[in-house]
XYZ file of N, CA and C in Angstrom:
435
model
N -6.846 14.201 -23.370
C -5.698 13.715 -22.637
C -5.911 12.242 -22.322
N -4.899 11.423 -22.558
C -4.994 9.994 -22.327
C -4.219 9.649 -21.051
N -4.883 8.957 -20.107
C -4.249 8.551 -18.861
C -3.627 7.174 -19.020
N -2.489 6.964 -18.363
C -1.913 5.628 -18.386
C -2.717 4.717 -17.463
N -2.580 3.397 -17.585
C -3.397 2.466 -16.804
C -3.265 2.647 -15.294
N -2.085 2.973 -14.813
C -1.892 3.166 -13.370
C -2.657 4.393 -12.906
N -2.604 5.458 -13.682
C -3.347 6.666 -13.327
C -4.846 6.388 -13.335
N -5.317 5.590 -14.292
C -6.738 5.253 -14.355
C -7.149 4.427 -13.142
N -6.334 3.466 -12.752
C -6.656 2.631 -11.589
C -6.672 3.470 -10.317
N -5.700 4.362 -10.180
C -5.649 5.234 -9.014
C -6.866 6.140 -8.968
N -7.241 6.683 -10.105
C -8.414 7.540 -10.185
C -9.679 6.759 -9.825
N -9.808 5.554 -10.341
C -10.984 4.729 -10.048
C -11.097 4.437 -8.556
N -9.986 4.091 -7.933
C -9.996 3.819 -6.489
C -10.370 5.086 -5.730
N -9.794 6.215 -6.106
C -10.071 7.465 -5.406
C -11.538 7.849 -5.504
N -12.115 7.732 -6.695
C -13.521 8.072 -6.889
C -14.414 7.146 -6.075
N -14.129 5.848 -6.127
C -14.931 4.884 -5.364
C -14.809 5.150 -3.875
N -13.606 5.420 -3.424
C -13.397 5.648 -1.996
C -14.121 6.902 -1.532
N -14.047 7.953 -2.331
C -14.696 9.200 -1.940
C -16.211 9.083 -1.954
N -16.738 8.306 -2.868
C -18.191 8.213 -2.968
C -18.813 7.352 -1.879
N -18.022 6.514 -1.214
C -18.612 5.624 -0.221
C -18.076 5.793 1.172
N -17.486 6.945 1.482
C -16.780 7.046 2.746
C -17.446 7.908 3.803
N -18.464 8.669 3.496
C -19.054 9.550 4.493
C -19.904 8.758 5.460
N -19.483 8.747 6.720
C -20.258 8.032 7.715
C -20.569 8.897 8.922
N -20.162 10.167 8.893
C -20.518 11.087 9.956
C -19.682 10.987 11.210
N -18.693 10.105 11.261
C -17.880 10.002 12.456
C -16.831 11.105 12.465
N -16.253 11.354 13.627
C -15.223 12.367 13.757
C -13.949 11.964 13.043
N -13.136 12.955 12.725
C -11.915 12.720 11.967
C -10.957 11.786 12.686
N -10.725 11.995 13.977
C -9.777 11.146 14.700
C -10.306 9.726 14.840
N -11.622 9.577 14.990
C -12.211 8.245 15.080
C -12.092 7.533 13.736
N -12.318 8.254 12.633
C -12.166 7.679 11.299
C -10.734 7.212 11.097
N -9.780 8.048 11.505
C -8.368 7.730 11.337
C -8.030 6.438 12.067
N -8.507 6.284 13.290
C -8.239 5.078 14.064
C -8.856 3.861 13.379
N -10.069 4.008 12.866
C -10.750 2.906 12.197
C -10.001 2.487 10.938
N -9.558 3.455 10.154
C -8.819 3.164 8.929
C -7.526 2.436 9.263
N -6.784 2.942 10.230
C -5.525 2.328 10.621
C -5.750 0.910 11.123
N -6.759 0.710 11.954
C -7.066 -0.623 12.468
C -7.410 -1.581 11.334
N -8.212 -1.122 10.387
C -8.617 -1.958 9.252
C -7.408 -2.413 8.461
N -6.516 -1.481 8.145
C -5.335 -1.829 7.356
C -4.415 -2.741 8.153
N -4.225 -2.455 9.439
C -3.344 -3.289 10.257
C -3.856 -4.717 10.333
N -5.156 -4.893 10.464
C -5.739 -6.234 10.497
C -5.509 -6.925 9.162
N -5.751 -6.207 8.064
C -5.553 -6.795 6.731
C -4.091 -7.167 6.524
N -3.172 -6.273 6.893
C -1.747 -6.557 6.749
C -1.372 -7.739 7.637
N -1.964 -7.816 8.810
C -1.692 -8.918 9.723
C -2.183 -10.256 9.208
N -3.168 -10.255 8.314
C -3.691 -11.509 7.775
C -2.866 -12.022 6.607
N -1.948 -11.202 6.104
C -1.086 -11.638 5.018
C -0.182 -12.737 5.556
N -0.014 -13.779 4.773
C 0.778 -14.927 5.228
C 2.188 -14.507 5.610
N 2.825 -15.334 6.389
C 4.194 -15.072 6.813
C 5.201 -15.599 5.797
N 4.857 -15.523 4.537
C 5.724 -15.943 3.450
C 7.029 -15.157 3.545
N 8.138 -15.868 3.566
C 9.452 -15.231 3.724
C 9.772 -14.280 2.573
N 9.145 -14.476 1.417
C 9.414 -13.609 0.271
C 8.694 -12.269 0.359
N 7.717 -12.153 1.260
C 6.978 -10.906 1.389
C 7.744 -9.929 2.271
N 7.500 -8.658 2.040
C 8.254 -7.602 2.729
C 7.456 -6.875 3.804
N 6.197 -7.216 4.012
C 5.360 -6.417 4.906
C 5.876 -6.375 6.347
N 6.655 -7.365 6.771
C 7.222 -7.342 8.122
C 8.656 -6.820 8.157
N 9.187 -6.449 7.006
C 10.581 -6.001 6.905
C 10.703 -4.501 7.170
N 11.951 -4.044 7.240
C 12.170 -2.602 7.357
C 12.405 -2.001 5.981
N 12.463 -0.682 5.942
C 12.582 0.039 4.673
C 13.883 -0.280 3.940
N 14.917 -0.648 4.651
C 16.180 -1.003 4.002
C 16.000 -2.257 3.149
N 15.228 -3.220 3.644
C 14.939 -4.428 2.866
C 14.130 -4.076 1.627
N 13.186 -3.127 1.780
C 12.389 -2.684 0.622
C 13.305 -2.096 -0.444
N 14.239 -1.252 -0.034
C 15.137 -0.606 -0.983
C 15.947 -1.622 -1.788
N 16.291 -2.743 -1.172
C 17.131 -3.751 -1.821
C 16.328 -4.784 -2.607
N 15.034 -4.838 -2.408
C 14.202 -5.895 -3.001
C 13.948 -5.663 -4.491
N 13.649 -6.748 -5.180
C 13.302 -6.668 -6.600
C 11.901 -6.087 -6.760
N 11.625 -5.570 -7.939
C 10.307 -5.026 -8.225
C 9.233 -6.104 -8.056
N 9.521 -7.326 -8.515
C 8.552 -8.411 -8.427
C 8.202 -8.723 -6.970
N 9.187 -8.711 -6.111
C 8.965 -8.988 -4.680
C 8.136 -7.872 -4.044
N 8.431 -6.645 -4.429
C 7.666 -5.501 -3.925
C 6.210 -5.592 -4.383
N 6.007 -5.883 -5.674
C 4.648 -5.963 -6.201
C 3.886 -7.116 -5.562
N 4.543 -8.244 -5.327
C 3.875 -9.373 -4.682
C 3.412 -8.988 -3.276
N 4.248 -8.277 -2.546
C 3.877 -7.828 -1.206
C 2.662 -6.906 -1.268
N 2.708 -5.926 -2.153
C 1.578 -4.990 -2.289
C 0.314 -5.718 -2.729
N 0.455 -6.663 -3.642
C -0.708 -7.430 -4.113
C -1.348 -8.200 -2.972
N -0.540 -8.837 -2.135
C -1.084 -9.622 -1.014
C -1.832 -8.720 -0.035
N -1.293 -7.547 0.237
C -1.961 -6.615 1.146
C -3.274 -6.135 0.523
N -3.251 -5.758 -0.754
C -4.472 -5.306 -1.430
C -5.513 -6.422 -1.500
N -5.076 -7.647 -1.757
C -6.006 -8.782 -1.771
C -6.635 -8.999 -0.389
N -5.822 -8.862 0.653
C -6.355 -9.020 2.015
C -7.406 -7.947 2.297
N -7.145 -6.718 1.877
C -8.130 -5.647 2.048
C -9.395 -5.944 1.246
N -9.233 -6.430 0.024
C -10.386 -6.753 -0.822
C -11.218 -7.878 -0.208
N -10.547 -8.915 0.276
C -11.255 -10.040 0.882
C -12.037 -9.619 2.127
N -11.553 -8.615 2.832
C -12.248 -8.104 4.015
C -13.353 -7.114 3.636
N -13.466 -6.789 2.343
C -14.494 -5.855 1.896
C -14.133 -4.397 2.110
N -12.842 -4.106 2.269
C -12.415 -2.741 2.531
C -11.837 -2.010 1.325
N -11.673 -2.699 0.216
C -11.142 -2.066 -0.985
C -12.317 -1.747 -1.906
N -12.461 -0.498 -2.349
C -13.646 -0.102 -3.124
C -13.614 -0.551 -4.577
N -13.272 -1.789 -4.808
C -13.324 -2.390 -6.132
C -14.096 -3.692 -5.959
N -15.257 -3.801 -6.613
C -16.125 -4.953 -6.381
C -15.584 -6.230 -7.002
N -15.237 -6.191 -8.252
C -14.731 -7.370 -8.946
C -13.263 -7.138 -9.284
N -12.399 -7.436 -8.347
C -10.967 -7.211 -8.527
C -10.392 -8.336 -9.383
N -10.010 -7.995 -10.608
C -9.421 -9.016 -11.477
C -7.895 -8.875 -11.462
N -7.247 -9.804 -12.136
C -5.786 -9.848 -12.137
C -5.169 -8.549 -12.671
N -5.738 -8.012 -13.747
C -5.203 -6.782 -14.351
C -5.340 -5.598 -13.401
N -6.507 -5.458 -12.776
C -6.707 -4.363 -11.818
C -5.758 -4.488 -10.635
N -5.600 -5.711 -10.121
C -4.702 -5.929 -8.989
C -3.274 -5.559 -9.365
N -2.863 -5.934 -10.564
C -1.510 -5.602 -11.014
C -1.330 -4.086 -11.104
N -2.307 -3.399 -11.684
C -2.218 -1.939 -11.815
C -2.184 -1.256 -10.452
N -3.044 -1.694 -9.542
C -3.064 -1.105 -8.201
C -1.771 -1.397 -7.456
N -1.276 -2.612 -7.586
C -0.019 -2.983 -6.930
C 1.144 -2.168 -7.481
N 1.168 -1.996 -8.810
C 2.215 -1.180 -9.425
C 2.175 0.253 -8.891
N 0.976 0.811 -8.791
C 0.827 2.171 -8.271
C 1.307 2.250 -6.824
N 0.977 1.251 -6.030
C 1.401 1.239 -4.630
C 2.913 1.077 -4.513
N 3.505 0.239 -5.353
C 4.963 0.078 -5.357
C 5.632 1.412 -5.697
N 5.104 2.109 -6.698
C 5.688 3.401 -7.068
C 5.635 4.388 -5.912
N 4.519 4.424 -5.210
C 4.386 5.327 -4.062
C 5.345 4.923 -2.948
N 5.457 3.624 -2.705
C 6.389 3.130 -1.682
C 7.830 3.491 -2.050
N 8.191 3.296 -3.322
C 9.544 3.624 -3.762
C 9.852 5.103 -3.542
N 8.864 5.965 -3.830
C 9.060 7.405 -3.600
C 9.284 7.699 -2.126
N 8.436 7.112 -1.299
C 8.472 7.396 0.132
C 9.726 6.819 0.795
N 10.221 5.703 0.273
C 11.371 5.030 0.881
C 12.640 5.168 0.044
N 12.687 6.206 -0.764
C 13.844 6.439 -1.629
C 15.097 6.697 -0.792
N 16.221 6.127 -1.229
C 17.487 6.312 -0.522
C 17.830 7.790 -0.450
N 18.352 8.179 0.705
C 18.743 9.571 0.900
C 20.141 9.640 1.485
N 20.909 10.604 1.033
C 22.227 10.860 1.602
C 23.199 9.713 1.419
N 24.133 9.655 2.342
C 25.145 8.603 2.320
C 24.546 7.295 2.818
N 25.310 6.224 2.692
C 24.839 4.916 3.158
C 24.541 4.959 4.658
N 25.365 5.654 5.418
C 25.150 5.760 6.865
C 23.893 6.557 7.172
N 23.702 7.677 6.475
C 22.497 8.484 6.679
C 21.247 7.694 6.291
N 21.332 6.966 5.188
C 20.208 6.147 4.747
C 19.882 5.080 5.793
N 20.914 4.439 6.317
C 20.741 3.423 7.360
C 20.044 4.030 8.580
N 20.530 5.187 9.026
C 19.938 5.848 10.195
C 18.485 6.259 9.946
N 18.197 6.710 8.735
C 16.853 7.174 8.402
C 15.844 6.036 8.307
N 16.233 4.919 7.695
C 15.260 3.889 7.341
C 15.356 2.578 8.118
N 16.330 2.451 8.985
C 16.516 1.187 9.702
C 15.284 0.790 10.518
N 14.621 1.762 11.115
C 13.488 1.460 11.998
C 12.128 1.773 11.366
N 12.108 2.013 10.063
C 10.856 2.270 9.359
C 10.338 0.937 8.826
N 9.142 0.542 9.255
C 8.567 -0.729 8.809
C 7.808 -0.547 7.501
N 7.926 -1.523 6.640
C 7.207 -1.518 5.365
C 5.702 -1.464 5.620
N 5.215 -2.253 6.558
C 3.772 -2.278 6.821
C 3.257 -0.913 7.258
N 4.016 -0.198 8.059
C 3.616 1.139 8.499
C 3.542 2.093 7.315
N 4.510 2.010 6.425
C 4.525 2.874 5.254
C 3.378 2.526 4.308
N 3.086 1.240 4.147
C 1.928 0.830 3.343
C 0.656 1.444 3.905
N 0.495 1.373 5.223
C -0.674 1.945 5.892
C -0.771 3.440 5.608
N 0.347 4.146 5.748
C 0.352 5.593 5.521
C -0.084 5.928 4.091
N 0.443 5.213 3.125
C 0.119 5.503 1.724
C -1.338 5.184 1.418
N -1.812 4.051 1.893
C -3.205 3.670 1.642
C -4.147 4.681 2.292
N -3.794 5.160 3.476
C -4.609 6.194 4.132
C -4.555 7.504 3.361
N -3.348 7.913 2.939
C -3.194 9.159 2.180
C -3.992 9.129 0.881
N -4.005 7.983 0.220
C -4.711 7.840 -1.061
C -6.207 7.630 -0.868
N -6.635 7.398 0.369
C -8.053 7.166 0.679
C -8.583 5.981 -0.122
N -7.809 4.872 -0.094
C -8.124 3.689 -0.869
C -8.947 2.676 -0.086
N -9.753 3.101 0.844
C -10.529 2.165 1.655
C -11.992 2.548 1.716
N -12.825 1.530 1.910
C -14.202 1.765 2.295
C -14.170 1.808 3.813
N -14.545 2.936 4.353
C -14.478 3.105 5.798
C -15.829 2.737 6.405
N -15.744 1.942 7.452
C -17.003 1.527 8.089
C -17.254 2.283 9.373
């Protein structure tokens, strides 16, 4: 069976994350540490107006794929620079594959639902940064300290 590049990148991150994450702390303490780590990394992303990390889910739904990928790339780069992403030598191709995978997960999670009014009510107060945090935690894409 041949895996596509996104599946391979996701698998590589998952394996690396699982192999380096046991630190003996309690589950709730680990959860707080992971959330804090991602929030700090997301907070270090520049306030570039083209990025979506401070926007709501409605802005994500309307944004271009390139804008979404740039936002995900900046967040992943911030995590890598802080030493929290389990990829030692993150090159351009790996970053693109990981960003693409994250965009796909974000698109699934923030997919339009129901009528325009229902969609507005559902996603108006959902922040992109919060959803990024949830997905990164769900995928276990961090080195936990």
